[in-house]
CSV table of C-alpha atoms in Angstrom, one decimal:
chain,number,residue,atom,x,y,z
E,1,MET,CA,89.0,39.6,115.8
E,2,GLU,CA,89.3,42.3,119.0
E,3,LEU,CA,92.8,41.1,119.3
E,4,TRP,CA,93.3,42.8,115.4
E,5,ARG,CA,91.0,46.1,116.3
E,6,GLN,CA,93.3,46.6,119.1
E,7,GLN,CA,96.3,46.0,117.5
E,8,VAL,CA,95.3,48.6,114.6
E,9,ARG,CA,94.4,50.9,117.2
E,10,ALA,CA,97.9,50.4,119.3
E,11,MET,CA,99.4,51.0,115.9
E,12,ALA,CA,97.7,54.0,114.6
E,13,ARG,CA,98.8,55.6,117.8
E,14,VAL,CA,102.5,54.8,117.5
E,15,ARG,CA,102.1,55.8,114.0
E,16,PHE,CA,100.8,59.4,115.3
E,17,LEU,CA,103.1,59.8,118.5
E,18,LYS,CA,106.0,58.3,116.0
E,19,LEU,CA,105.4,61.6,113.1
E,20,LYS,CA,104.4,63.6,116.4
E,21,HIS,CA,107.9,63.6,117.8
E,22,ASP,CA,109.9,63.3,114.6
E,23,GLY,CA,110.5,66.4,113.4
E,24,LYS,CA,112.8,65.2,110.7
E,25,LEU,CA,110.1,63.5,108.5
E,26,LEU,CA,107.7,66.7,109.4
E,27,ARG,CA,109.9,68.8,108.4
E,28,SER,CA,110.9,66.8,104.7
E,29,ILE,CA,107.0,66.4,104.0
E,30,LEU,CA,106.6,70.4,104.7
E,31,LEU,CA,109.5,71.4,102.1
E,32,LEU,CA,108.4,69.2,99.6
E,33,PHE,CA,105.1,70.5,100.1
E,34,GLY,CA,106.6,74.1,99.9
E,35,VAL,CA,108.8,73.5,96.6
E,36,PHE,CA,105.8,72.7,94.3
E,37,ILE,CA,103.3,75.1,96.1
E,38,LEU,CA,105.8,78.1,96.0
E,39,PRO,CA,106.7,78.3,92.8
E,40,LEU,CA,102.6,78.2,92.0
E,41,PHE,CA,101.8,80.8,94.9
E,42,VAL,CA,104.6,83.3,93.2
E,43,THR,CA,103.1,82.9,89.9
E,44,PHE,CA,99.9,83.6,90.6
E,45,LEU,CA,100.8,86.6,92.7
E,46,LEU,CA,102.7,88.1,89.8
E,47,LEU,CA,100.1,87.4,87.6
E,48,GLN,CA,97.6,89.9,90.2
E,49,LEU,CA,100.0,92.0,89.7
E,50,THR,CA,100.1,92.3,86.5
E,51,GLU,CA,96.8,92.4,85.6
E,52,GLY,CA,96.6,95.5,88.0
E,53,PHE,CA,99.0,97.2,86.3
E,54,ASN,CA,97.3,96.6,82.9
E,55,ASN,CA,94.0,98.6,84.1
E,56,LEU,CA,94.5,102.3,83.4
E,57,GLU,CA,92.5,105.3,84.7
E,58,LEU,CA,91.6,107.4,82.1
E,59,THR,CA,91.8,110.7,83.7
E,60,ALA,CA,91.4,114.5,81.9
E,61,SER,CA,95.1,115.1,82.5
E,62,LEU,CA,96.5,112.2,80.1
E,63,TYR,CA,94.5,114.2,77.1
E,64,PHE,CA,94.0,118.0,78.2
E,65,VAL,CA,96.1,120.1,80.0
E,66,PRO,CA,95.5,120.9,83.7
E,67,THR,CA,95.2,123.6,85.3
E,68,GLU,CA,97.9,125.0,88.0
E,69,GLN,CA,99.8,121.8,86.7
E,70,LYS,CA,102.9,120.8,83.5
E,71,ALA,CA,101.0,119.9,80.7
E,72,ARG,CA,101.7,116.4,79.3
E,73,ILE,CA,103.8,116.1,76.4
E,74,LYS,CA,100.7,115.4,73.9
E,75,SER,CA,98.0,117.1,76.4
E,76,THR,CA,96.5,120.1,74.4
E,77,ASN,CA,93.6,122.2,75.1
E,78,LEU,CA,90.1,121.4,75.5
E,79,LEU,CA,88.2,123.4,72.7
E,80,ILE,CA,84.7,124.5,73.3
E,81,PHE,CA,82.4,125.6,70.7
E,82,ASN,CA,79.7,127.7,71.7
E,83,ASP,CA,77.0,128.0,69.4
E,84,THR,CA,74.2,128.8,71.7
E,85,GLY,CA,74.8,132.6,70.8
E,86,SER,CA,74.7,133.1,75.0
E,87,ASP,CA,77.0,133.2,77.8
E,88,ILE,CA,78.3,129.6,79.1
E,89,GLU,CA,80.0,130.4,81.9
E,90,ASP,CA,78.1,127.9,84.2
E,91,PHE,CA,79.6,124.8,81.8
E,92,ILE,CA,83.2,126.4,81.5
E,93,HIS,CA,83.1,127.2,85.3
E,94,ALA,CA,82.3,123.4,85.5
E,95,LEU,CA,85.2,122.4,83.8
E,96,LYS,CA,87.6,124.7,85.1
E,97,ILE,CA,86.4,123.3,89.1
E,98,GLN,CA,87.8,119.4,86.9
E,99,LYS,CA,91.2,121.6,86.4
E,100,ILE,CA,90.7,121.1,82.9
E,101,VAL,CA,91.8,124.6,80.8
E,102,PRO,CA,89.1,125.1,78.3
E,103,GLU,CA,90.0,127.2,74.9
E,104,ILE,CA,86.8,128.6,73.6
E,105,ALA,CA,86.8,128.9,69.7
E,106,VAL,CA,86.2,131.9,68.1
E,107,GLU,CA,85.2,130.8,64.7
E,108,LYS,CA,81.6,128.8,63.7
E,109,ASN,CA,83.7,125.6,62.2
E,110,ILE,CA,85.9,123.5,62.9
E,111,THR,CA,88.4,123.0,61.5
E,112,SER,CA,90.3,123.3,63.4
E,113,ILE,CA,89.4,120.3,65.6
E,114,PRO,CA,93.0,118.3,64.8
E,115,GLN,CA,95.2,120.7,66.0
E,116,TYR,CA,93.5,119.3,69.6
E,117,ASN,CA,92.9,116.1,71.3
E,118,GLY,CA,89.5,116.5,71.2
E,119,ALA,CA,86.0,119.0,71.2
E,120,ILE,CA,82.8,120.0,72.9
E,121,LYS,CA,80.3,121.8,70.9
E,122,VAL,CA,77.4,123.4,72.7
E,123,SER,CA,73.8,123.9,70.7
E,124,LEU,CA,70.7,125.5,71.3
E,125,GLU,CA,67.7,124.5,69.8
E,126,GLY,CA,64.6,125.7,71.3
E,127,LYS,CA,64.9,125.3,74.7
E,128,ARG,CA,67.3,122.6,75.1
E,129,TYR,CA,71.1,122.8,74.7
E,130,HIS,CA,72.6,120.0,72.4
E,131,TYR,CA,76.4,118.8,73.1
E,132,THR,CA,78.7,117.1,70.5
E,133,ILE,CA,81.7,115.7,71.2
E,134,MET,CA,84.4,115.3,68.6
E,135,CYS,CA,88.1,114.0,68.7
E,136,SER,CA,90.8,114.2,66.4
E,137,ALA,CA,92.8,110.7,64.8
E,138,GLU,CA,94.9,109.9,66.5
E,139,PRO,CA,94.2,109.7,70.9
E,140,ILE,CA,93.2,106.2,71.6
E,141,ASN,CA,90.2,106.5,74.2
E,142,CYS,CA,89.7,110.0,73.8
E,143,PHE,CA,85.8,109.7,73.6
E,144,PRO,CA,85.3,107.8,76.6
E,145,VAL,CA,87.1,110.4,78.4
E,146,LEU,CA,85.3,113.5,76.7
E,147,MET,CA,82.1,111.5,78.1
E,148,ASN,CA,83.8,110.9,81.4
E,149,ILE,CA,84.5,115.1,81.3
E,150,LEU,CA,80.6,116.2,80.2
E,151,SER,CA,79.1,114.1,83.2
E,152,ASN,CA,80.9,115.2,85.8
E,153,THR,CA,80.6,118.5,84.4
E,154,PHE,CA,76.4,117.5,84.3
E,155,LEU,CA,77.3,117.0,88.0
E,156,ARG,CA,78.5,120.0,88.8
E,157,LEU,CA,76.1,122.1,87.4
E,158,PHE,CA,73.4,120.3,89.8
E,159,LYS,CA,76.0,121.2,92.3
E,160,SER,CA,77.2,117.5,93.3
E,161,THR,CA,80.3,116.8,94.6
E,162,GLU,CA,80.6,113.0,93.4
E,163,ARG,CA,83.2,112.5,90.5
E,164,ILE,CA,82.5,109.4,87.8
E,165,ARG,CA,86.0,107.7,87.4
E,166,ILE,CA,86.8,105.2,84.2
E,167,TRP,CA,89.6,102.6,83.9
E,168,SER,CA,90.6,100.7,80.8
E,169,ASN,CA,90.6,97.2,80.3
E,170,PRO,CA,90.5,95.8,77.3
E,171,PHE,CA,88.9,92.3,76.9
E,172,PRO,CA,88.9,91.6,80.9
E,173,HIS,CA,86.6,88.6,80.4
E,174,ILE,CA,89.0,86.6,78.1
E,175,LYS,CA,92.1,87.5,80.2
E,176,HIS,CA,90.3,86.5,83.2
E,177,SER,CA,89.4,83.3,82.2
E,178,ALA,CA,92.7,83.0,80.4
E,179,LEU,CA,94.2,83.5,83.6
E,180,MET,CA,92.2,81.5,85.9
E,181,TYR,CA,92.4,78.8,83.1
E,182,ASP,CA,96.4,78.8,82.9
E,183,THR,CA,96.7,78.6,87.3
E,184,PHE,CA,94.2,75.5,87.4
E,185,TYR,CA,96.7,73.7,84.6
E,186,ARG,CA,99.7,74.4,87.0
E,187,PHE,CA,98.1,73.6,90.4
E,188,LEU,CA,96.8,70.6,88.4
E,189,LEU,CA,100.7,70.0,87.0
E,190,LEU,CA,102.2,70.3,90.5
E,191,MET,CA,99.8,68.5,92.7
E,192,LEU,CA,99.7,65.4,90.4
E,193,LEU,CA,103.7,65.8,90.7
E,194,LEU,CA,103.5,66.3,94.8
E,195,ILE,CA,101.5,63.4,94.7
E,196,ALA,CA,103.6,61.3,93.8
E,197,GLY,CA,106.7,62.1,95.6
E,198,LEU,CA,104.1,62.2,98.8
E,199,PRO,CA,103.8,58.2,99.2
E,200,SER,CA,108.3,57.5,99.0
E,201,HIS,CA,108.0,59.9,102.4
E,202,PHE,CA,105.8,57.8,103.8
E,203,ALA,CA,107.6,55.1,103.7
E,204,MET,CA,110.8,56.1,105.3
E,205,SER,CA,109.0,55.2,108.1
E,206,SER,CA,108.2,51.8,107.5
E,207,MET,CA,112.2,50.8,106.3
E,208,ASP,CA,113.4,52.4,109.3
E,209,ASP,CA,111.4,49.8,111.7
E,210,TYR,CA,112.8,47.3,109.0
E,211,LYS,CA,116.3,48.2,109.7
E,212,ILE,CA,116.1,48.0,113.4
E,213,LYS,CA,114.1,45.1,113.4
E,214,ALA,CA,111.4,46.2,115.0
E,215,ARG,CA,108.6,45.1,112.9
E,216,SER,CA,109.9,41.6,113.8
E,217,GLN,CA,110.0,42.0,117.2
E,218,LEU,CA,106.3,42.8,116.8
E,219,ARG,CA,105.6,40.1,114.7
E,220,LEU,CA,107.2,37.6,117.3
E,221,THR,CA,104.8,39.3,120.4
E,222,GLY,CA,102.1,38.4,117.9
E,223,LEU,CA,101.1,41.3,115.8
E,224,PHE,CA,99.6,39.9,112.9
E,225,PRO,CA,101.1,41.5,109.2
E,226,SER,CA,97.4,43.6,108.5
E,227,ALA,CA,97.5,45.4,111.9
E,228,TYR,CA,100.9,46.7,111.5
E,229,TRP,CA,99.6,48.4,108.0
E,230,CYS,CA,96.8,49.1,108.6
E,231,GLY,CA,97.2,50.9,111.6
E,232,GLN,CA,99.9,53.2,109.9
E,233,ALA,CA,97.4,53.6,107.0
E,234,LEU,CA,94.7,55.3,109.8
E,235,VAL,CA,97.5,58.2,110.1
E,236,ASP,CA,99.2,58.0,106.7
E,237,ILE,CA,96.0,57.8,104.2
E,238,PRO,CA,94.4,61.3,106.4
E,239,LEU,CA,97.5,63.0,106.5
E,240,TYR,CA,97.9,62.3,102.7
E,241,TRP,CA,94.8,63.5,101.6
E,242,ALA,CA,95.0,66.3,103.7
E,243,LEU,CA,98.2,67.5,102.3
């Protein structure tokens, strides 16, 4: 048994040194590993990039004419209904700081709202200001944008320099789950193919020993056949599972 253990350790050392010095076998294993892993990595990278592109930041300039900038095709002025009976210059100034061109409505009714993407009505009841946001039917995500404009306006009125930003990311949990499941199954399929292809590469070394009759010479010197295979397994199996 002690002789068998010595032979196993010796064959494991020979196998390790052979893998270390035989660059051809190691390169072939790494090439096989790269061939299967590279498409998965590229696919995952592309999915991550497209996931980032799907997140659209909703800004006021997408819907309303910005100051000192060229107006977008479907942007309009932000209509302001002043129903307070007094001046709201502070409110208008806070809007202009956000680079929004407000337009004060002269008439009391709101029949002109379809001509604009959105409007904000400011009214005064007692000592409380009330703000009502209104949107046309066509602009998508108009209400979140108006709420964001109104929130940033309050920040300016309270002398804050911070700014709230919003993004449109519909069904983020569903998309993320689908992406994870898809990536997991792709990874599982490719790894199964990779696992099936690796043993043949490890067997090439034993075939080389068979061709040059090195194994027969070792057996003539008293090497146990089980020690030969167990010594190689001590190196091949950990390397196989590591890959």
